[in-house]
Amino acid sequence: MYFLGIDIGTSSVKVSIVEASSQRKVCSTQYPAEEALIISPQPNWAEQDPQDWWTYFKRALSQANASGLYDPKQITAIGIAYQMHGLVVVDKEQQVLRNAIIWCDSRAVALGNKAFEEIGKEFNLKHHLNSPGNFTASKLAWVKANEPEIYQKIDKVMLPGDFIAMKLSGTISTSISALSEGVFWDFQRNELSSALMDYYGFDADLIPVILPVFAEHGQIKPTVADELGLSAKATINYKAGDQPNNALSLNVLQPGEVAATAGTSGVIYGVSDKLIADRESRVNTFAHVNYGPDEIRTGVLLCINGTGIMNSWGRKLLGKELSYDQINNMAATSPIGSKGLQVIPFGNGAERMLNNQLVGASITSIDLNRHDPADILRAIQEGIAFAFRYGLDIMRENGLYPQMIRAGNANLFLSPVFRDSFVGATNVPVEVYDHDGSVGAAIGAGIGSGYYANFVEAFDRLKPVYTVEPKGVDQYEENYQQWKEILETKINTK
């Protein structure tokens, strides 16, 4: 028996096949090999075609099936993880009405900020735990205000993972966790937020049926099963946003446990047993995958848009023909501090932790006679690590003091320079695991199908690959303070 995990990322779609009894990853593939296109028709807009996600998934699964390492007909349960906060809208025939407005799109910031003020700051923080900000509800409000002919045709509003589940099964569903990430959920009343729905003028019928995260979200359609080579008895048993799912994949489920990712965007995600709300909505709180009104488990999420995408930009600029391993090795030839070079990595839309400001990316303190590509590449990775430190300090203001952070052995955490910079700048050790989002989604499917009796059983074989301990802390602290001064000067001159 096998479980299929699907991770709908910004840069690619990844699938993993996990053997149920051993929890062993049998096969893992992704498509496309290079970063997927982000459509930006206007400054600070970011869109993707949902049909591309479906195409990428089919190609990734086809590659996995062709490996011969498992029998696709023995896949019984499917789990889906997805890029958070995106907006997908379909009509009554389940046809997509426009490109998805994805997480790093900033067009709805003004609408969300206005809703924060007019619904009331205290109400929003108490009931939604967040400002409506740039989240899914505000993106839908933008469509309503600017594309009324499209809005009138909308039958259901979905997140990216819901779209893939719909394509697989023909059914559309959501969860409390998903609704909370769109800022549709009222935590105090434990229901869809009538205050937000009424303010924006949304009909409740736009929201799909609400099911638990770990539940059957549809059975695969026979025609789709035939096309994909799967059993028509396979069911979708789990759906979650990529960051709650990443936390699940690392067994981060209980208060005080913390996970981190550094892909296109960067995230620190801590679990709490409280309804935490940052006064300025710089970090955000959503229902975790194991949230329940009677046993509160929230995920406090620090999201930084400009992380891996900044590293990708540096590669394109300085060594497009090089692999990421090669640019990581090049960066490692530059010393801690990058010979005084500093990089501010915030060039991928408005940053929530900076109060939704568009700070932009910059490289400063360039010495044309001293600095070379290795220094720039290292400064980029150090600048990203400093952005994490800046955000972690905000989380500390909100009562989260991690003693250990867990991360998957993927993306920027594959770089020794980044790992050491992250740990040195935050002064918190990191345990690295050989799990990723697609594996976590597969395990989630096993939990949702009932194969695993509980979380303990689902993760009883999870062990860290290695642990990174802080070193060079004083050097990183000195460089971080210089970086912070540059950042705050940019903020204050905006």
PDB file of N, CA and C in Angstrom, residues 112-190:
ATOM      1  N   GLY A 112      -7.348  45.486   1.905  1.00  0.00           N
ATOM      2  CA  GLY A 112      -7.244  44.798   3.187  1.00  0.00           C
ATOM      3  C   GLY A 112      -6.961  45.745   4.331  1.00  0.00           C
ATOM      4  N   ASN A 113      -6.097  46.716   4.101  1.00  0.00           N
ATOM      5  CA  ASN A 113      -5.804  47.707   5.147  1.00  0.00           C
ATOM      6  C   ASN A 113      -7.041  48.530   5.488  1.00  0.00           C
ATOM      7  N   LYS A 114      -7.824  48.870   4.473  1.00  0.00           N
ATOM      8  CA  LYS A 114      -9.063  49.616   4.711  1.00  0.00           C
ATOM      9  C   LYS A 114     -10.049  48.776   5.530  1.00  0.00           C
ATOM     10  N   ALA A 115     -10.144  47.484   5.203  1.00  0.00           N
ATOM     11  CA  ALA A 115     -11.028  46.594   5.963  1.00  0.00           C
ATOM     12  C   ALA A 115     -10.564  46.471   7.416  1.00  0.00           C
ATOM     13  N   PHE A 116      -9.254  46.450   7.617  1.00  0.00           N
ATOM     14  CA  PHE A 116      -8.699  46.380   8.971  1.00  0.00           C
ATOM     15  C   PHE A 116      -9.187  47.567   9.803  1.00  0.00           C
ATOM     16  N   GLU A 117      -9.176  48.740   9.187  1.00  0.00           N
ATOM     17  CA  GLU A 117      -9.613  49.953   9.890  1.00  0.00           C
ATOM     18  C   GLU A 117     -11.131  49.985  10.055  1.00  0.00           C
ATOM     19  N   GLU A 118     -11.869  49.678   8.999  1.00  0.00           N
ATOM     20  CA  GLU A 118     -13.313  49.903   9.011  1.00  0.00           C
ATOM     21  C   GLU A 118     -14.090  48.794   9.726  1.00  0.00           C
ATOM     22  N   ILE A 119     -13.635  47.556   9.627  1.00  0.00           N
ATOM     23  CA  ILE A 119     -14.240  46.506  10.450  1.00  0.00           C
ATOM     24  C   ILE A 119     -13.853  46.719  11.902  1.00  0.00           C
ATOM     25  N   GLY A 120     -12.639  47.249  12.087  1.00  0.00           N
ATOM     26  CA  GLY A 120     -12.127  47.546  13.418  1.00  0.00           C
ATOM     27  C   GLY A 120     -10.910  46.708  13.742  1.00  0.00           C
ATOM     28  N   LYS A 121      -9.825  47.391  14.142  1.00  0.00           N
ATOM     29  CA  LYS A 121      -8.590  46.675  14.446  1.00  0.00           C
ATOM     30  C   LYS A 121      -8.790  45.645  15.551  1.00  0.00           C
ATOM     31  N   GLU A 122      -9.441  46.063  16.639  1.00  0.00           N
ATOM     32  CA  GLU A 122      -9.611  45.158  17.769  1.00  0.00           C
ATOM     33  C   GLU A 122     -10.462  43.953  17.384  1.00  0.00           C
ATOM     34  N   PHE A 123     -11.521  44.196  16.609  1.00  0.00           N
ATOM     35  CA  PHE A 123     -12.379  43.097  16.180  1.00  0.00           C
ATOM     36  C   PHE A 123     -11.601  42.125  15.303  1.00  0.00           C
ATOM     37  N   ASN A 124     -10.869  42.669  14.341  1.00  0.00           N
ATOM     38  CA  ASN A 124     -10.092  41.814  13.439  1.00  0.00           C
ATOM     39  C   ASN A 124      -9.090  40.954  14.197  1.00  0.00           C
ATOM     40  N   LEU A 125      -8.363  41.571  15.124  1.00  0.00           N
ATOM     41  CA  LEU A 125      -7.329  40.837  15.845  1.00  0.00           C
ATOM     42  C   LEU A 125      -7.937  39.801  16.784  1.00  0.00           C
ATOM     43  N   LYS A 126      -9.085  40.105  17.364  1.00  0.00           N
ATOM     44  CA  LYS A 126      -9.728  39.167  18.283  1.00  0.00           C
ATOM     45  C   LYS A 126     -10.404  38.030  17.531  1.00  0.00           C
ATOM     46  N   HIS A 127     -11.093  38.350  16.435  1.00  0.00           N
ATOM     47  CA  HIS A 127     -11.915  37.354  15.749  1.00  0.00           C
ATOM     48  C   HIS A 127     -11.173  36.650  14.604  1.00  0.00           C
ATOM     49  N   HIS A 128     -10.358  37.393  13.848  1.00  0.00           N
ATOM     50  CA  HIS A 128      -9.656  36.799  12.708  1.00  0.00           C
ATOM     51  C   HIS A 128      -8.191  36.482  13.023  1.00  0.00           C
ATOM     52  N   LEU A 129      -7.680  37.074  14.098  1.00  0.00           N
ATOM     53  CA  LEU A 129      -6.283  36.956  14.528  1.00  0.00           C
ATOM     54  C   LEU A 129      -5.318  37.652  13.575  1.00  0.00           C
ATOM     55  N   ASN A 130      -5.833  38.339  12.571  1.00  0.00           N
ATOM     56  CA  ASN A 130      -5.012  38.987  11.553  1.00  0.00           C
ATOM     57  C   ASN A 130      -5.763  40.186  10.983  1.00  0.00           C
ATOM     58  N   SER A 131      -5.019  41.043  10.330  1.00  0.00           N
ATOM     59  CA  SER A 131      -5.632  42.017   9.422  1.00  0.00           C
ATOM     60  C   SER A 131      -6.039  41.278   8.149  1.00  0.00           C
ATOM     61  N   PRO A 132      -7.154  41.672   7.497  1.00  0.00           N
ATOM     62  CA  PRO A 132      -7.477  41.065   6.198  1.00  0.00           C
ATOM     63  C   PRO A 132      -6.355  41.241   5.188  1.00  0.00           C
ATOM     64  N   GLY A 133      -5.545  42.300   5.379  1.00  0.00           N
ATOM     65  CA  GLY A 133      -4.303  42.496   4.637  1.00  0.00           C
ATOM     66  C   GLY A 133      -4.363  42.095   3.182  1.00  0.00           C
ATOM     67  N   ASN A 134      -3.404  41.265   2.809  1.00  0.00           N
ATOM     68  CA  ASN A 134      -3.249  40.854   1.423  1.00  0.00           C
ATOM     69  C   ASN A 134      -3.665  39.398   1.229  1.00  0.00           C
ATOM     70  N   PHE A 135      -4.572  38.923   2.079  1.00  0.00           N
ATOM     71  CA  PHE A 135      -4.936  37.520   2.055  1.00  0.00           C
ATOM     72  C   PHE A 135      -6.071  37.245   1.055  1.00  0.00           C
ATOM     73  N   THR A 136      -6.504  35.990   0.989  1.00  0.00           N
ATOM     74  CA  THR A 136      -7.405  35.543  -0.068  1.00  0.00           C
ATOM     75  C   THR A 136      -8.696  36.332  -0.117  1.00  0.00           C
ATOM     76  N   ALA A 137      -9.273  36.627   1.034  1.00  0.00           N
ATOM     77  CA  ALA A 137     -10.530  37.381   1.053  1.00  0.00           C
ATOM     78  C   ALA A 137     -10.364  38.742   0.392  1.00  0.00           C
ATOM     79  N   SER A 138      -9.255  39.404   0.655  1.00  0.00           N
ATOM     80  CA  SER A 138      -9.023  40.718   0.058  1.00  0.00           C
ATOM     81  C   SER A 138      -8.748  40.613  -1.436  1.00  0.00           C
ATOM     82  N   LYS A 139      -8.093  39.539  -1.854  1.00  0.00           N
ATOM     83  CA  LYS A 139      -7.888  39.314  -3.288  1.00  0.00           C
ATOM     84  C   LYS A 139      -9.236  39.133  -3.989  1.00  0.00           C
ATOM     85  N   LEU A 140     -10.165  38.413  -3.343  1.00  0.00           N
ATOM     86  CA  LEU A 140     -11.505  38.252  -3.908  1.00  0.00           C
ATOM     87  C   LEU A 140     -12.226  39.598  -3.968  1.00  0.00           C
ATOM     88  N   ALA A 141     -12.038  40.424  -2.951  1.00  0.00           N
ATOM     89  CA  ALA A 141     -12.638  41.758  -2.959  1.00  0.00           C
ATOM     90  C   ALA A 141     -12.102  42.592  -4.122  1.00  0.00           C
ATOM     91  N   TRP A 142     -10.824  42.405  -4.449  1.00  0.00           N
ATOM     92  CA  TRP A 142     -10.249  43.128  -5.587  1.00  0.00           C
ATOM     93  C   TRP A 142     -10.935  42.694  -6.884  1.00  0.00           C
ATOM     94  N   VAL A 143     -11.150  41.390  -7.053  1.00  0.00           N
ATOM     95  CA  VAL A 143     -11.842  40.905  -8.253  1.00  0.00           C
ATOM     96  C   VAL A 143     -13.248  41.487  -8.307  1.00  0.00           C
ATOM     97  N   LYS A 144     -13.926  41.491  -7.189  1.00  0.00           N
ATOM     98  CA  LYS A 144     -15.303  42.028  -7.132  1.00  0.00           C
ATOM     99  C   LYS A 144     -15.332  43.495  -7.552  1.00  0.00           C
ATOM    100  N   ALA A 145     -14.334  44.264  -7.105  1.00  0.00           N
ATOM    101  CA  ALA A 145     -14.313  45.701  -7.395  1.00  0.00           C
ATOM    102  C   ALA A 145     -13.812  46.020  -8.797  1.00  0.00           C
ATOM    103  N   ASN A 146     -12.911  45.207  -9.321  1.00  0.00           N
ATOM    104  CA  ASN A 146     -12.246  45.553 -10.575  1.00  0.00           C
ATOM    105  C   ASN A 146     -12.623  44.676 -11.762  1.00  0.00           C
ATOM    106  N   GLU A 147     -13.167  43.511 -11.502  1.00  0.00           N
ATOM    107  CA  GLU A 147     -13.567  42.601 -12.572  1.00  0.00           C
ATOM    108  C   GLU A 147     -14.980  42.064 -12.303  1.00  0.00           C
ATOM    109  N   PRO A 148     -15.961  42.967 -12.220  1.00  0.00           N
ATOM    110  CA  PRO A 148     -17.315  42.547 -11.820  1.00  0.00           C
ATOM    111  C   PRO A 148     -17.935  41.505 -12.743  1.00  0.00           C
ATOM    112  N   GLU A 149     -17.570  41.538 -14.037  1.00  0.00           N
ATOM    113  CA  GLU A 149     -18.134  40.561 -14.962  1.00  0.00           C
ATOM    114  C   GLU A 149     -17.630  39.153 -14.651  1.00  0.00           C
ATOM    115  N   ILE A 150     -16.399  39.047 -14.160  1.00  0.00           N
ATOM    116  CA  ILE A 150     -15.871  37.752 -13.723  1.00  0.00           C
ATOM    117  C   ILE A 150     -16.493  37.361 -12.384  1.00  0.00           C
ATOM    118  N   TYR A 151     -16.546  38.310 -11.469  1.00  0.00           N
ATOM    119  CA  TYR A 151     -17.082  38.025 -10.133  1.00  0.00           C
ATOM    120  C   TYR A 151     -18.495  37.454 -10.217  1.00  0.00           C
ATOM    121  N   GLN A 152     -19.312  37.993 -11.111  1.00  0.00           N
ATOM    122  CA  GLN A 152     -20.696  37.540 -11.215  1.00  0.00           C
ATOM    123  C   GLN A 152     -20.804  36.076 -11.639  1.00  0.00           C
ATOM    124  N   LYS A 153     -19.768  35.557 -12.279  1.00  0.00           N
ATOM    125  CA  LYS A 153     -19.793  34.174 -12.759  1.00  0.00           C
ATOM    126  C   LYS A 153     -19.256  33.179 -11.733  1.00  0.00           C
ATOM    127  N   ILE A 154     -18.696  33.673 -10.629  1.00  0.00           N
ATOM    128  CA  ILE A 154     -18.045  32.774  -9.672  1.00  0.00           C
ATOM    129  C   ILE A 154     -19.078  31.904  -8.958  1.00  0.00           C
ATOM    130  N   ASP A 155     -18.817  30.602  -8.984  1.00  0.00           N
ATOM    131  CA  ASP A 155     -19.628  29.670  -8.209  1.00  0.00           C
ATOM    132  C   ASP A 155     -18.932  29.315  -6.905  1.00  0.00           C
ATOM    133  N   LYS A 156     -17.607  29.051  -6.964  1.00  0.00           N
ATOM    134  CA  LYS A 156     -16.862  28.696  -5.761  1.00  0.00           C
ATOM    135  C   LYS A 156     -15.482  29.350  -5.767  1.00  0.00           C
ATOM    136  N   VAL A 157     -15.056  29.694  -4.573  1.00  0.00           N
ATOM    137  CA  VAL A 157     -13.734  30.267  -4.325  1.00  0.00           C
ATOM    138  C   VAL A 157     -12.862  29.173  -3.729  1.00  0.00           C
ATOM    139  N   MET A 158     -11.660  29.040  -4.248  1.00  0.00           N
ATOM    140  CA  MET A 158     -10.779  27.969  -3.788  1.00  0.00           C
ATOM    141  C   MET A 158      -9.360  28.465  -3.570  1.00  0.00           C
ATOM    142  N   LEU A 159      -8.614  27.662  -2.823  1.00  0.00           N
ATOM    143  CA  LEU A 159      -7.177  27.797  -2.717  1.00  0.00           C
ATOM    144  C   LEU A 159      -6.534  26.827  -3.717  1.00  0.00           C
ATOM    145  N   PRO A 160      -5.252  26.981  -4.014  1.00  0.00           N
ATOM    146  CA  PRO A 160      -4.632  26.146  -5.047  1.00  0.00           C
ATOM    147  C   PRO A 160      -4.798  24.639  -4.848  1.00  0.00           C
ATOM    148  N   GLY A 161      -4.681  24.156  -3.618  1.00  0.00           N
ATOM    149  CA  GLY A 161      -4.836  22.727  -3.377  1.00  0.00           C
ATOM    150  C   GLY A 161      -6.248  22.236  -3.613  1.00  0.00           C
ATOM    151  N   ASP A 162      -7.231  23.108  -3.339  1.00  0.00           N
ATOM    152  CA  ASP A 162      -8.626  22.743  -3.598  1.00  0.00           C
ATOM    153  C   ASP A 162      -8.848  22.526  -5.091  1.00  0.00           C
ATOM    154  N   PHE A 163      -8.159  23.316  -5.905  1.00  0.00           N
ATOM    155  CA  PHE A 163      -8.297  23.178  -7.357  1.00  0.00           C
ATOM    156  C   PHE A 163      -7.792  21.805  -7.817  1.00  0.00           C
ATOM    157  N   ILE A 164      -6.638  21.383  -7.329  1.00  0.00           N
ATOM    158  CA  ILE A 164      -6.100  20.076  -7.723  1.00  0.00           C
ATOM    159  C   ILE A 164      -7.028  18.968  -7.238  1.00  0.00           C
ATOM    160  N   ALA A 165      -7.559  19.098  -6.028  1.00  0.00           N
ATOM    161  CA  ALA A 165      -8.508  18.102  -5.521  1.00  0.00           C
ATOM    162  C   ALA A 165      -9.757  18.055  -6.403  1.00  0.00           C
ATOM    163  N   MET A 166     -10.212  19.218  -6.858  1.00  0.00           N
ATOM    164  CA  MET A 166     -11.377  19.276  -7.744  1.00  0.00           C
ATOM    165  C   MET A 166     -11.078  18.583  -9.072  1.00  0.00           C
ATOM    166  N   LYS A 167      -9.903  18.801  -9.621  1.00  0.00           N
ATOM    167  CA  LYS A 167      -9.552  18.168 -10.887  1.00  0.00           C
ATOM    168  C   LYS A 167      -9.472  16.647 -10.733  1.00  0.00           C
ATOM    169  N   LEU A 168      -9.021  16.191  -9.576  1.00  0.00           N
ATOM    170  CA  LEU A 168      -8.913  14.761  -9.335  1.00  0.00           C
ATOM    171  C   LEU A 168     -10.279  14.113  -9.117  1.00  0.00           C
ATOM    172  N   SER A 169     -11.135  14.791  -8.350  1.00  0.00           N
ATOM    173  CA  SER A 169     -12.354  14.149  -7.859  1.00  0.00           C
ATOM    174  C   SER A 169     -13.659  14.737  -8.376  1.00  0.00           C
ATOM    175  N   GLY A 170     -13.611  15.981  -8.858  1.00  0.00           N
ATOM    176  CA  GLY A 170     -14.839  16.654  -9.270  1.00  0.00           C
ATOM    177  C   GLY A 170     -15.589  17.273  -8.118  1.00  0.00           C
ATOM    178  N   THR A 171     -15.065  17.168  -6.889  1.00  0.00           N
ATOM    179  CA  THR A 171     -15.712  17.772  -5.723  1.00  0.00           C
ATOM    180  C   THR A 171     -14.851  18.910  -5.188  1.00  0.00           C
ATOM    181  N   ILE A 172     -15.516  19.860  -4.530  1.00  0.00           N
ATOM    182  CA  ILE A 172     -14.831  21.039  -4.002  1.00  0.00           C
ATOM    183  C   ILE A 172     -15.110  21.128  -2.505  1.00  0.00           C
ATOM    184  N   SER A 173     -14.065  21.243  -1.713  1.00  0.00           N
ATOM    185  CA  SER A 173     -14.216  21.344  -0.267  1.00  0.00           C
ATOM    186  C   SER A 173     -13.146  22.263   0.296  1.00  0.00           C
ATOM    187  N   THR A 174     -13.333  22.640   1.551  1.00  0.00           N
ATOM    188  CA  THR A 174     -12.348  23.464   2.241  1.00  0.00           C
ATOM    189  C   THR A 174     -12.269  22.990   3.681  1.00  0.00           C
ATOM    190  N   SER A 175     -11.526  23.707   4.524  1.00  0.00           N
ATOM    191  CA  SER A 175     -11.374  23.349   5.935  1.00  0.00           C
ATOM    192  C   SER A 175     -11.250  24.624   6.753  1.00  0.00           C
ATOM    193  N   ILE A 176     -11.340  24.493   8.074  1.00  0.00           N
ATOM    194  CA  ILE A 176     -11.144  25.656   8.952  1.00  0.00           C
ATOM    195  C   ILE A 176      -9.742  26.217   8.757  1.00  0.00           C
ATOM    196  N   SER A 177      -8.746  25.335   8.664  1.00  0.00           N
ATOM    197  CA  SER A 177      -7.371  25.791   8.465  1.00  0.00           C
ATOM    198  C   SER A 177      -7.255  26.621   7.193  1.00  0.00           C
ATOM    199  N   ALA A 178      -7.861  26.132   6.099  1.00  0.00           N
ATOM    200  CA  ALA A 178      -7.803  26.844   4.825  1.00  0.00           C
ATOM    201  C   ALA A 178      -8.538  28.179   4.905  1.00  0.00           C
ATOM    202  N   LEU A 179      -9.715  28.190   5.516  1.00  0.00           N
ATOM    203  CA  LEU A 179     -10.473  29.435   5.621  1.00  0.00           C
ATOM    204  C   LEU A 179      -9.751  30.448   6.489  1.00  0.00           C
ATOM    205  N   SER A 180      -9.060  29.973   7.520  1.00  0.00           N
ATOM    206  CA  SER A 180      -8.339  30.910   8.386  1.00  0.00           C
ATOM    207  C   SER A 180      -7.179  31.557   7.641  1.00  0.00           C
ATOM    208  N   GLU A 181      -6.524  30.810   6.741  1.00  0.00           N
ATOM    209  CA  GLU A 181      -5.408  31.397   5.993  1.00  0.00           C
ATOM    210  C   GLU A 181      -5.884  32.417   4.974  1.00  0.00           C
ATOM    211  N   GLY A 182      -7.142  32.349   4.591  1.00  0.00           N
ATOM    212  CA  GLY A 182      -7.723  33.361   3.715  1.00  0.00           C
ATOM    213  C   GLY A 182      -8.338  34.511   4.477  1.00  0.00           C
ATOM    214  N   VAL A 183      -8.324  34.432   5.827  1.00  0.00           N
ATOM    215  CA  VAL A 183      -8.960  35.373   6.756  1.00  0.00           C
ATOM    216  C   VAL A 183     -10.469  35.437   6.496  1.00  0.00           C
ATOM    217  N   PHE A 184     -11.048  34.252   6.364  1.00  0.00           N
ATOM    218  CA  PHE A 184     -12.494  34.093   6.280  1.00  0.00           C
ATOM    219  C   PHE A 184     -13.085  33.568   7.591  1.00  0.00           C
ATOM    220  N   TRP A 185     -12.241  33.162   8.556  1.00  0.00           N
ATOM    221  CA  TRP A 185     -12.739  32.417   9.715  1.00  0.00           C
ATOM    222  C   TRP A 185     -12.790  33.288  10.967  1.00  0.00           C
ATOM    223  N   ASP A 186     -13.883  33.153  11.738  1.00  0.00           N
ATOM    224  CA  ASP A 186     -14.064  33.844  13.008  1.00  0.00           C
ATOM    225  C   ASP A 186     -13.733  32.854  14.121  1.00  0.00           C
ATOM    226  N   PHE A 187     -12.592  33.044  14.776  1.00  0.00           N
ATOM    227  CA  PHE A 187     -12.148  32.110  15.808  1.00  0.00           C
ATOM    228  C   PHE A 187     -12.987  32.201  17.075  1.00  0.00           C
ATOM    229  N   GLN A 188     -13.507  33.374  17.368  1.00  0.00           N
ATOM    230  CA  GLN A 188     -14.308  33.525  18.586  1.00  0.00           C
ATOM    231  C   GLN A 188     -15.666  32.842  18.459  1.00  0.00           C
ATOM    232  N   ARG A 189     -16.263  32.932  17.292  1.00  0.00           N
ATOM    233  CA  ARG A 189     -17.598  32.354  17.068  1.00  0.00           C
ATOM    234  C   ARG A 189     -17.537  30.977  16.427  1.00  0.00           C
ATOM    235  N   ASN A 190     -16.315  30.561  16.048  1.00  0.00           N
ATOM    236  CA  ASN A 190     -16.098  29.254  15.434  1.00  0.00           C
ATOM    237  C   ASN A 190     -17.003  29.040  14.226  1.00  0.00           C
TER     238      ASN A 190
END
